[in-house]
Short mmCIF file of C-alpha atoms in Angstrom, two decimals:
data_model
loop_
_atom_site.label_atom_id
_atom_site.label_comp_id
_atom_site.label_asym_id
_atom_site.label_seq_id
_atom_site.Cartn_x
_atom_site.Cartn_y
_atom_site.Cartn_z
CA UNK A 278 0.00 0.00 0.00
CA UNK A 279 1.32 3.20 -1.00
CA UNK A 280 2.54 5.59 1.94
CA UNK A 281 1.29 8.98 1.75
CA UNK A 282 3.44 12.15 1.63
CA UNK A 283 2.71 16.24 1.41
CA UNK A 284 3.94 18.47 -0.74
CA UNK A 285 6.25 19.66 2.52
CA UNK A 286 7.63 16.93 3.59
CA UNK A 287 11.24 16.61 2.18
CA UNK A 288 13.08 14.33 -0.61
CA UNK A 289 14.25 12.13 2.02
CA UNK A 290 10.91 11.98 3.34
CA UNK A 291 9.50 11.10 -0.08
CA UNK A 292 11.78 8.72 -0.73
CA UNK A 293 11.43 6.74 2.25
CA UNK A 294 7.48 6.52 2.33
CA UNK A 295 8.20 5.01 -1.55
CA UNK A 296 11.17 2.76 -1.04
CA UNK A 297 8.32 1.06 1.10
CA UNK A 298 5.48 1.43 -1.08
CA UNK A 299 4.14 -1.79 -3.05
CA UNK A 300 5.28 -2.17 -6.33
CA UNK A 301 2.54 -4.58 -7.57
CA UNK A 302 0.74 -3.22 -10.08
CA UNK A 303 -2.55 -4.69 -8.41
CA UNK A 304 -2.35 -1.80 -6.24
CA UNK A 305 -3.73 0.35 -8.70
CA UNK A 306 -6.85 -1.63 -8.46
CA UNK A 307 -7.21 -0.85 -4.40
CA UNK A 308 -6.43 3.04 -5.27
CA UNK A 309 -9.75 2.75 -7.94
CA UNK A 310 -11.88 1.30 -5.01
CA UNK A 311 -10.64 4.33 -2.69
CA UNK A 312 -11.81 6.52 -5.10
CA UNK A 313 -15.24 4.61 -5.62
CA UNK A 314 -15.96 4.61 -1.83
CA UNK A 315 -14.85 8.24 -1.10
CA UNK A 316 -16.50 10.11 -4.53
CA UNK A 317 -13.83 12.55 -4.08
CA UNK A 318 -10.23 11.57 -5.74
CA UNK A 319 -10.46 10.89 -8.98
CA UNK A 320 -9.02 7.62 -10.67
CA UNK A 321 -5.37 7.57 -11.25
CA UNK A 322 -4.72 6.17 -14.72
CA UNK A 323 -2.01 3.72 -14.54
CA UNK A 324 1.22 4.38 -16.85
CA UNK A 325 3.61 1.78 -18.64
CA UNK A 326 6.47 1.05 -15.86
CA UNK A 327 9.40 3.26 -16.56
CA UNK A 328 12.98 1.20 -17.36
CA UNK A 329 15.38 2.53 -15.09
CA UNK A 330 19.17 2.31 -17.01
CA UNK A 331 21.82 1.53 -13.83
CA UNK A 332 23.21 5.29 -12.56
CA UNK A 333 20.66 7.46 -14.72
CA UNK A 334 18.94 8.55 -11.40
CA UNK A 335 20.67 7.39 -8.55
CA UNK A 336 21.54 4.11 -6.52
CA UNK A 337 17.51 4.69 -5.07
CA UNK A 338 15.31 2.82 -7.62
CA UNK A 339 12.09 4.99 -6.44
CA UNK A 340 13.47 8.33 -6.85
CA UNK A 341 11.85 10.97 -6.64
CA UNK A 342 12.05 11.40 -10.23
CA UNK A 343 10.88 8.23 -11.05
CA UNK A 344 8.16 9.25 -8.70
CA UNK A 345 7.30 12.62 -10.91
CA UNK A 346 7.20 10.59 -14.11
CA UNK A 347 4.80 8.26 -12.48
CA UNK A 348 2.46 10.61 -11.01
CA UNK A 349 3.08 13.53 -13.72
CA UNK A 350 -0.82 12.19 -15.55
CA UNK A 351 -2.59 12.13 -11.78
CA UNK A 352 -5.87 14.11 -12.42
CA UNK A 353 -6.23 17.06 -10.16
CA UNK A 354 -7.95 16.59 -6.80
CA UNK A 355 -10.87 18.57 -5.30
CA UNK A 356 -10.81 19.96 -2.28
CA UNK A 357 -13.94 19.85 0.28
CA UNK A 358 -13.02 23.41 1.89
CA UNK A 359 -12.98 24.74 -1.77
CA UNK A 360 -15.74 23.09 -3.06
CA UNK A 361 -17.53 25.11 0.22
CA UNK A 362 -16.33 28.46 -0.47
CA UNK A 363 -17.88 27.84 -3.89
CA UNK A 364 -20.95 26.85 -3.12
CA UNK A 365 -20.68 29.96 -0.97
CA UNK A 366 -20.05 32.22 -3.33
CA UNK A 367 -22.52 30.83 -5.89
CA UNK A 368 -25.81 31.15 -3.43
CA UNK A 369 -25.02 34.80 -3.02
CA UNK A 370 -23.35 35.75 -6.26
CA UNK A 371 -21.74 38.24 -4.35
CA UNK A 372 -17.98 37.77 -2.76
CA UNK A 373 -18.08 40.61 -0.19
CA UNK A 374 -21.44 38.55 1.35
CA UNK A 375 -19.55 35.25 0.80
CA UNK A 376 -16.79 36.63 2.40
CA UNK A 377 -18.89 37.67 5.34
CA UNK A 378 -20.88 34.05 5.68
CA UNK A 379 -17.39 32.05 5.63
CA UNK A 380 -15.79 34.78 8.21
CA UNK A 381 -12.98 35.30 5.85
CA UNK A 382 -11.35 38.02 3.93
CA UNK A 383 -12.67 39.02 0.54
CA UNK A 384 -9.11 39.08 -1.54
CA UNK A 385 -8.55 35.71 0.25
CA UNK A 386 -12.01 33.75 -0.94
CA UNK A 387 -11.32 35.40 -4.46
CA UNK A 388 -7.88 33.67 -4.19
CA UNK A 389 -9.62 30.45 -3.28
CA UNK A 390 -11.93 30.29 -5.53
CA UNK A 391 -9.58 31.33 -8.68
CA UNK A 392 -7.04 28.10 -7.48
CA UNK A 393 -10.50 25.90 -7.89
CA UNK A 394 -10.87 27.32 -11.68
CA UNK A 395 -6.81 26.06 -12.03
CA UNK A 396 -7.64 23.04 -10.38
CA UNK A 397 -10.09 22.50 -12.50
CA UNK A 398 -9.35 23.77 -15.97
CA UNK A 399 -12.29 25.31 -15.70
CA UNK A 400 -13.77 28.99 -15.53
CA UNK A 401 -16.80 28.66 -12.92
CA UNK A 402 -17.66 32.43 -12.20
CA UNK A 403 -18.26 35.62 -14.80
CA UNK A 404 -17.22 38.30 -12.36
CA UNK A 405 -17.47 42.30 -12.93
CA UNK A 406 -17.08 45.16 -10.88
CA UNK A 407 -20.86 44.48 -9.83
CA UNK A 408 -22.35 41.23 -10.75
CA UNK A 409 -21.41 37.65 -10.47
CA UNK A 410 -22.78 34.72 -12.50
CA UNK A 411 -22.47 31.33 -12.67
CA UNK A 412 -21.20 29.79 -16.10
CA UNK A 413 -22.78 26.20 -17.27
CA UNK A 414 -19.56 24.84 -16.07
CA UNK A 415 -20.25 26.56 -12.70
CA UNK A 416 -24.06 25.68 -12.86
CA UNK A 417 -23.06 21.60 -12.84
CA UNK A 418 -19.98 22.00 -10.34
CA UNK A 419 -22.75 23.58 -7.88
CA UNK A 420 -25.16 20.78 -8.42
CA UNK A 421 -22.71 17.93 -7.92
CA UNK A 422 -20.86 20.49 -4.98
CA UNK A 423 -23.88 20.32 -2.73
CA UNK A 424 -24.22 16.93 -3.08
CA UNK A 425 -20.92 15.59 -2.19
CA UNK A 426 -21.09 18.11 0.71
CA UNK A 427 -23.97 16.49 2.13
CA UNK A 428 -22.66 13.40 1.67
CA UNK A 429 -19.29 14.25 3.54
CA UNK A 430 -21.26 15.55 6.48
CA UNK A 431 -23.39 12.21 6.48
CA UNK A 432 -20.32 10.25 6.02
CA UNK A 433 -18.58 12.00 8.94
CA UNK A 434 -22.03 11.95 11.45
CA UNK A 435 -22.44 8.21 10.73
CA UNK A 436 -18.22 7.26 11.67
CA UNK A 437 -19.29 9.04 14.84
CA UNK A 438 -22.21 7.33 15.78
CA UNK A 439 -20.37 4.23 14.55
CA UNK A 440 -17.42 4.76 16.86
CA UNK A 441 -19.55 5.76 19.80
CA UNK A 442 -21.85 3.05 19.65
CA UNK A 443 -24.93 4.41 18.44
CA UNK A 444 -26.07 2.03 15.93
CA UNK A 445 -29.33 4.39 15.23
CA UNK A 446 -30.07 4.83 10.88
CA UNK A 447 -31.49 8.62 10.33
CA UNK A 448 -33.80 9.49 7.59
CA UNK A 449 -34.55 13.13 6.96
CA UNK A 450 -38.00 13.62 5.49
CA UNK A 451 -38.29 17.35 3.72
CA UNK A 452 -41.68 19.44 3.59
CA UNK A 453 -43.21 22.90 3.31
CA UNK A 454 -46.15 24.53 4.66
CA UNK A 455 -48.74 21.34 5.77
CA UNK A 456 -46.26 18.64 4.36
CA UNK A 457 -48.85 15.66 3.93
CA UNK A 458 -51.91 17.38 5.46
CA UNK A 459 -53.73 15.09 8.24
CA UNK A 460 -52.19 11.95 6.37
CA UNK A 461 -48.52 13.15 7.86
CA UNK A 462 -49.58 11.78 11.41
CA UNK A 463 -50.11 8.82 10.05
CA UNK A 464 -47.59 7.98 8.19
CA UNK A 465 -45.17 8.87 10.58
CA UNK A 466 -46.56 6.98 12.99
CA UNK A 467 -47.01 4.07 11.32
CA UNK A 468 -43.44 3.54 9.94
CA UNK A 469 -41.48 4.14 12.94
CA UNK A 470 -43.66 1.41 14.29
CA UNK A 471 -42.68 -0.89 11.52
CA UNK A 472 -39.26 0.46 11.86
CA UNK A 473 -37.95 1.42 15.35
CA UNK A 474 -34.36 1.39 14.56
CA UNK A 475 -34.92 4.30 12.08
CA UNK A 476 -34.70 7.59 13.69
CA UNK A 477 -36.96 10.14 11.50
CA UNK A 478 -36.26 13.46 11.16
CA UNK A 479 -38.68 16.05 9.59
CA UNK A 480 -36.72 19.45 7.99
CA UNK A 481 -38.80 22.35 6.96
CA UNK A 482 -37.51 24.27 3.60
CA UNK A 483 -39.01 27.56 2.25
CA UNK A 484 -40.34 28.03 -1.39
CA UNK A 485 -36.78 28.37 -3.00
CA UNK A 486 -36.46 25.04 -3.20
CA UNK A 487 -39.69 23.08 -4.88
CA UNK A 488 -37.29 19.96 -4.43
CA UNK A 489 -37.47 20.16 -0.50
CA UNK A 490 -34.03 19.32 -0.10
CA UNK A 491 -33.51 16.11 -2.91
CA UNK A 492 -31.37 18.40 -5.41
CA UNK A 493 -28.77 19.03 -2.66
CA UNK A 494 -28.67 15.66 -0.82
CA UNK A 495 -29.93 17.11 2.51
CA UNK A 496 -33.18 15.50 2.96
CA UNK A 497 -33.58 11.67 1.94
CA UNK A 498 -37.59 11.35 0.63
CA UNK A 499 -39.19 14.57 0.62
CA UNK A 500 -43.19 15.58 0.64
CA UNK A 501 -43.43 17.95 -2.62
CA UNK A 502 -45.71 19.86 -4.73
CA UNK A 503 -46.09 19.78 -8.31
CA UNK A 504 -45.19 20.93 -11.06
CA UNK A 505 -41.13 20.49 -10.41
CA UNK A 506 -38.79 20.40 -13.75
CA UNK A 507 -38.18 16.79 -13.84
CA UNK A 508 -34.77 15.55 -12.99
CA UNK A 509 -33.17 12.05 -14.63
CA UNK A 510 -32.63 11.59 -10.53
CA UNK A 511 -35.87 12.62 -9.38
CA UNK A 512 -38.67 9.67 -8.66
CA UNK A 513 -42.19 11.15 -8.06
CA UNK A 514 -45.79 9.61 -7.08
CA UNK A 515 -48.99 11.47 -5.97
CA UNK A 516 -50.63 10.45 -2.92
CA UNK A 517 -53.28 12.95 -3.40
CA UNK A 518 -54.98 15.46 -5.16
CA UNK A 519 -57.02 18.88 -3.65
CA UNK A 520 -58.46 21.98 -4.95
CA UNK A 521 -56.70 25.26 -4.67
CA UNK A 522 -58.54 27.98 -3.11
CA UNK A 523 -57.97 31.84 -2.42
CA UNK A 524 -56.63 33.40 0.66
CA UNK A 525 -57.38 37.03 1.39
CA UNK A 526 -57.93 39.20 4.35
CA UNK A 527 -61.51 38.45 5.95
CA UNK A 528 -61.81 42.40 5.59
CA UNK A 529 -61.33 41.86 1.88
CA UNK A 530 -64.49 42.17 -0.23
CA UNK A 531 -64.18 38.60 -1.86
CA UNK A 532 -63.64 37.47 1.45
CA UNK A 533 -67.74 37.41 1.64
CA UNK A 534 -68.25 35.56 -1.84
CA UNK A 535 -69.10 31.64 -1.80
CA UNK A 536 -66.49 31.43 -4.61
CA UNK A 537 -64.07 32.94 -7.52
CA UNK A 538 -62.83 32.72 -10.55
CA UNK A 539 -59.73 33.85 -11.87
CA UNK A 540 -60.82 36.32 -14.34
CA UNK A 541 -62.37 37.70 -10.80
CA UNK A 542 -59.34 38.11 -9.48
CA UNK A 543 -57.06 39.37 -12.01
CA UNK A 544 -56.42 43.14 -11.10
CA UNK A 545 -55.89 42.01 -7.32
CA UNK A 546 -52.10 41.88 -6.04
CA UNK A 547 -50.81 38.59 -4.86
CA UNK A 548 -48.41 38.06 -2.87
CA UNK A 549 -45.74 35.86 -4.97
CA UNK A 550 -43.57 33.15 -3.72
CA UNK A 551 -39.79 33.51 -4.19
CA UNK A 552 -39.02 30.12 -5.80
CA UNK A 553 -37.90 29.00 -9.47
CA UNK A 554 -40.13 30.89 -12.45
CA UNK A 555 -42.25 27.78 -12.98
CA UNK A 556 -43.52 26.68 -9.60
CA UNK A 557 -43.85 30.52 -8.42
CA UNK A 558 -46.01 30.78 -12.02
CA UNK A 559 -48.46 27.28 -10.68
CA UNK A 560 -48.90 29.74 -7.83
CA UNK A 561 -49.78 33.00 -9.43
CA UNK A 562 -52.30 30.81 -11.92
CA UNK A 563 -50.75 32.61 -14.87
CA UNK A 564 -51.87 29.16 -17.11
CA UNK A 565 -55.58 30.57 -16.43
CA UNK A 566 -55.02 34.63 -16.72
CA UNK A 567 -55.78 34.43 -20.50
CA UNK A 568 -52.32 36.53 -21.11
CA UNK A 569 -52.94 39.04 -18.15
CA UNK A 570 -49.66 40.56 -16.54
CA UNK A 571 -49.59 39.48 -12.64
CA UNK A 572 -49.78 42.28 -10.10
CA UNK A 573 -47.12 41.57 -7.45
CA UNK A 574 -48.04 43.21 -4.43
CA UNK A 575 -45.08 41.25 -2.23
CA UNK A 576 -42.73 38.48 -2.50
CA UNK A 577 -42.32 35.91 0.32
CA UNK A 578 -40.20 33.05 1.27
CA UNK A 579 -42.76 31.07 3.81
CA UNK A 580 -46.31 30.25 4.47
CA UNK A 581 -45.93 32.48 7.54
CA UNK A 582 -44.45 35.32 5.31
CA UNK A 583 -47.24 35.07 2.76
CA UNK A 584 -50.04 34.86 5.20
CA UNK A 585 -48.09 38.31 6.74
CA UNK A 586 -48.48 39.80 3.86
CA UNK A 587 -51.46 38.93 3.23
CA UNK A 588 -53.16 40.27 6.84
CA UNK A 589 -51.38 43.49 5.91
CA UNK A 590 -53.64 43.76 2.75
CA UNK A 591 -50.51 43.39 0.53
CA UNK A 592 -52.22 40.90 -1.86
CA UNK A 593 -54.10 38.01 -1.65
CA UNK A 594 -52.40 34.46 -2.87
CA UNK A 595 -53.92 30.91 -4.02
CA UNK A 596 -52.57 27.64 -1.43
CA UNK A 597 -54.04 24.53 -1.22
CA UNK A 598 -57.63 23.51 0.28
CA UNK A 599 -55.60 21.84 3.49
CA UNK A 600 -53.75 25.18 4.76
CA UNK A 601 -56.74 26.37 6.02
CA UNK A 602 -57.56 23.65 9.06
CA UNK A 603 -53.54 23.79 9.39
CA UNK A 604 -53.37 27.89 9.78
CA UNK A 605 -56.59 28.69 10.04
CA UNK A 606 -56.54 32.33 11.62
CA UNK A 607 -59.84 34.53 12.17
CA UNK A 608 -58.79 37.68 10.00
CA UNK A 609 -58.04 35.49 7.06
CA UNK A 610 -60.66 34.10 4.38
CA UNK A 611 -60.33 31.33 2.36
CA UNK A 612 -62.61 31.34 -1.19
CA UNK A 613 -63.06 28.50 -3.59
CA UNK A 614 -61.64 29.10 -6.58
CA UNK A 615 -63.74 27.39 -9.78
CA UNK A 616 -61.35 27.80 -13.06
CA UNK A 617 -57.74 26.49 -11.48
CA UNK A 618 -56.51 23.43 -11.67
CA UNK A 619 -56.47 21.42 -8.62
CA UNK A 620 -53.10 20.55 -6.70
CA UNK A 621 -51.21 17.48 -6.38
CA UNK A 622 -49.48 16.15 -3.12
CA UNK A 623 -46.46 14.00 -4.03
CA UNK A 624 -43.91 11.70 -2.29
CA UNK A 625 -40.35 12.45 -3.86
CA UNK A 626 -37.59 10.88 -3.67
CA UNK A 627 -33.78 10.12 -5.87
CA UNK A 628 -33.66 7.41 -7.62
CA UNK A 629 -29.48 7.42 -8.12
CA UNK A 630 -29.62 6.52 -4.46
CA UNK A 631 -30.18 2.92 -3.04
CA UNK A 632 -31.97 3.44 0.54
CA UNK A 633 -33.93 0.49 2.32
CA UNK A 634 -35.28 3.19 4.66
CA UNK A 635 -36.47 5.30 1.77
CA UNK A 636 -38.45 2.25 0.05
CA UNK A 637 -39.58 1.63 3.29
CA UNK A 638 -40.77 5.18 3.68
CA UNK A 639 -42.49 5.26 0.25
CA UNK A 640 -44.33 1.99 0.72
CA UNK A 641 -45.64 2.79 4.07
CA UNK A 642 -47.12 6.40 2.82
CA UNK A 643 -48.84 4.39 -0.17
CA UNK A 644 -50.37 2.17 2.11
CA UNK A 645 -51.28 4.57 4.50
CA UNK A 646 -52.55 7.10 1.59
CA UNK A 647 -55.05 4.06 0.11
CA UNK A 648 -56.17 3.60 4.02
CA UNK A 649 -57.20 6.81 5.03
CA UNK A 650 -58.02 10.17 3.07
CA UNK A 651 -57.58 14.22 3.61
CA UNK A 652 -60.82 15.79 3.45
CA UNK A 653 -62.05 17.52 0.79
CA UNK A 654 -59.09 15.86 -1.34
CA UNK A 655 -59.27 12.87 -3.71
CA UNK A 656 -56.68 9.78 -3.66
CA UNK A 657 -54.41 8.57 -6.63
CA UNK A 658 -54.47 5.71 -7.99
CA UNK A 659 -52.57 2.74 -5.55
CA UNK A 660 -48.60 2.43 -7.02
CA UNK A 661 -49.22 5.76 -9.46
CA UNK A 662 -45.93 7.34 -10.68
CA UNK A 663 -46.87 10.44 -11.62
CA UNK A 664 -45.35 13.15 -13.92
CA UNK A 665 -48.43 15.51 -14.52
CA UNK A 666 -47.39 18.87 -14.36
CA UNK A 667 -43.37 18.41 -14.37
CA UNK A 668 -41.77 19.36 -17.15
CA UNK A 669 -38.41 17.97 -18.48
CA UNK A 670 -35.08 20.21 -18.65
CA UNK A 671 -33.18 20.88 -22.08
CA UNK A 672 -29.82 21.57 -22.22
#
């Protein structure tokens, strides 16, 4: 097995950790599985040995020379810590507020970051004197970023546990708002009594991400609602399906109608939900304006924010049926509405990730969803894999 050495540590140093190294080539083999297991180094390509000619180098037949010539075709390695300050600096596209969130000095992160491009080979970042954006190249480092992240953290919390003796599996379930409505009880309930050993946790996200933590690997099966741009990772079925209705302040005139329509509605301002174009469009009904222009009257990141917004007579939004026995409050209204489409409650989940707990966790809300029903809502066909309202990516 090879010994490992720093760029530091001196020729001597070198050459000692390699005079003991193993020359069979079958080592290369182990160094492949390494880099299977850890998803971080990349494979080493292995070279045709090098004929040493008696006195050319030295009396040491694993110079370090020899050593150069052998490693000189190693891909370049990435760096967790700069992988971070990446990630960093593409959620704020700004490197003063990067700076900031990491506790580090600007000229420092820019540093950072412009070693990861010459790691790399790669330009990540358009900067000018006042905006930053990501390139495609960025775009797909960020995806893949977030996820190896996670998956260092989990890696790290689980050799914990492991060498403290907790022998405890987690499985993070993601929602927003009313996750699964009154069948979330339920189904909780149910599979940690088919599964003790599993410890569940639930993790709120706000509107930003429609994906409820799946795209970034920090939630493991997540409670969603279409329509979500369809992923070639992303597995999707619909437990079941409600109307949408209106919520407005009960001081509001069409707070006294029995119901709406959207051509009713269309010179109100709604309060908009800061999330990707398409889901924050499902929520404004702009399929059923006819071509009318939405007026935004505030943009909010939570259920909390929007109902806020909406007691301070800063627009009025559409939410499903359910929110109103989940935050029902007396100065809000909530109004049929007769020409929307209705709204779909999914289980999510990745399918480039093998989990026995997240099977588990599927088949026991598909059971539970044929058994018992949300009122006012509609069930899905048992076993349904949905893709209604998703739409595929190009590009």
């Amino acid at each position: 097995m090879w010994d490992s050495f720093d760029e530091g540590d001196s020729e001597a140093e070198c050459e000692h950790s390699l005079r003991y190294a193993d020359p069979n080539p079958e080592s290369a083999g182990l160094l492949d599985a390494v880099s299977a297991m850890t998803a971080i180094t990349p494979r080493v390509r292995r070279v045709r040995p090098i004929p040493i000619r008696p006195g050319s180098i030295g009396n040491d037949y694993w110079s370090p020379g020899v050593v150069l010539a052998i490693f000189g075709n190693m891909q370049p390695q990435l760096d967790l810590r700069l992988l971070s300050y990446f990630v960093a600096v593409a959620d704020e596209l700004h490197f003063g507020r990067a700076a900031a969130r990491l506790h580090i000095a600007q000229p420092s992160l820019s540093v950072q970051i412009r070693k990861l491009e010459q790691n790399l080979g790669a330009v990540l970042l358009l900067r000018s004197s006042r905006h930053v954006e990501l390139t495609p190249a960025g775009q797909i480092l960020l995806d893949e970023s977030r996820r190896l992240l996670a998956n260092a953290e989990r890696a790290v919390n689980l050799t914990r546990e492991a060498a403290h003796g907790v022998s405890t599996r987690k499985l993070v379930i993601g929602f927003q708002g009313n996750a699964a409505a009154e069948l979330t009880p339920h189904i909780l309930s149910t599979f940690q009594s088919l599964h003790p050993g599993i410890q569940v946790q639930m993790h709120s996200y706000d509107f930003s991400d429609p994906y409820v933590g799946l795209a970034d690997g920090s939630s493991d099966v997540a409670f969603v609602r279409p329509p979500l741009l369809m992923q070639d990772w992303l597995g999707m079925e619909a437990l079941f399906v409600e109307p949408r209705v209106m919520v407005v302040s009960a001081n509001h005139p069409l707070a006294q109608l029995p119901e709406v329509s959207v051509e009713q509605v269309t010179n109100e301002f709604f309060v908009a939900r800061k999330a990707p174009e398409n889901w924050r469009n499902y929520w404004l009904a702009t399929e059923s304006r006819q071509g009318e222009p939405v007026r935004v009257g505030a943009d909010v990141a939570t259920v909390d924010e929007c109902f806020e917004a909406i007691l301070a007579e800063r627009g009025v939004a559409f939410s499903q049926a359910s929110t109103q026995r989940f935050y029902s409050r007396p100065s809000l209204a909530f109004v049929p509405v007769t020409d929307i489409p209705p709204t779909a409650l999914s289980i999510a989940w990745r399918t480039d990730v093998a989990s026995k707990p997240v099977q588990d966790f599927i088949d026991t809300a598909r059971a539970v969803a044929s058994l018992h029903t949300v009122p006012g809502a509609w069930s899905t066909r048992p076993h349904n894999s949905i893709t209604e309202g998703a739409h595929r990516t190009t590009g």
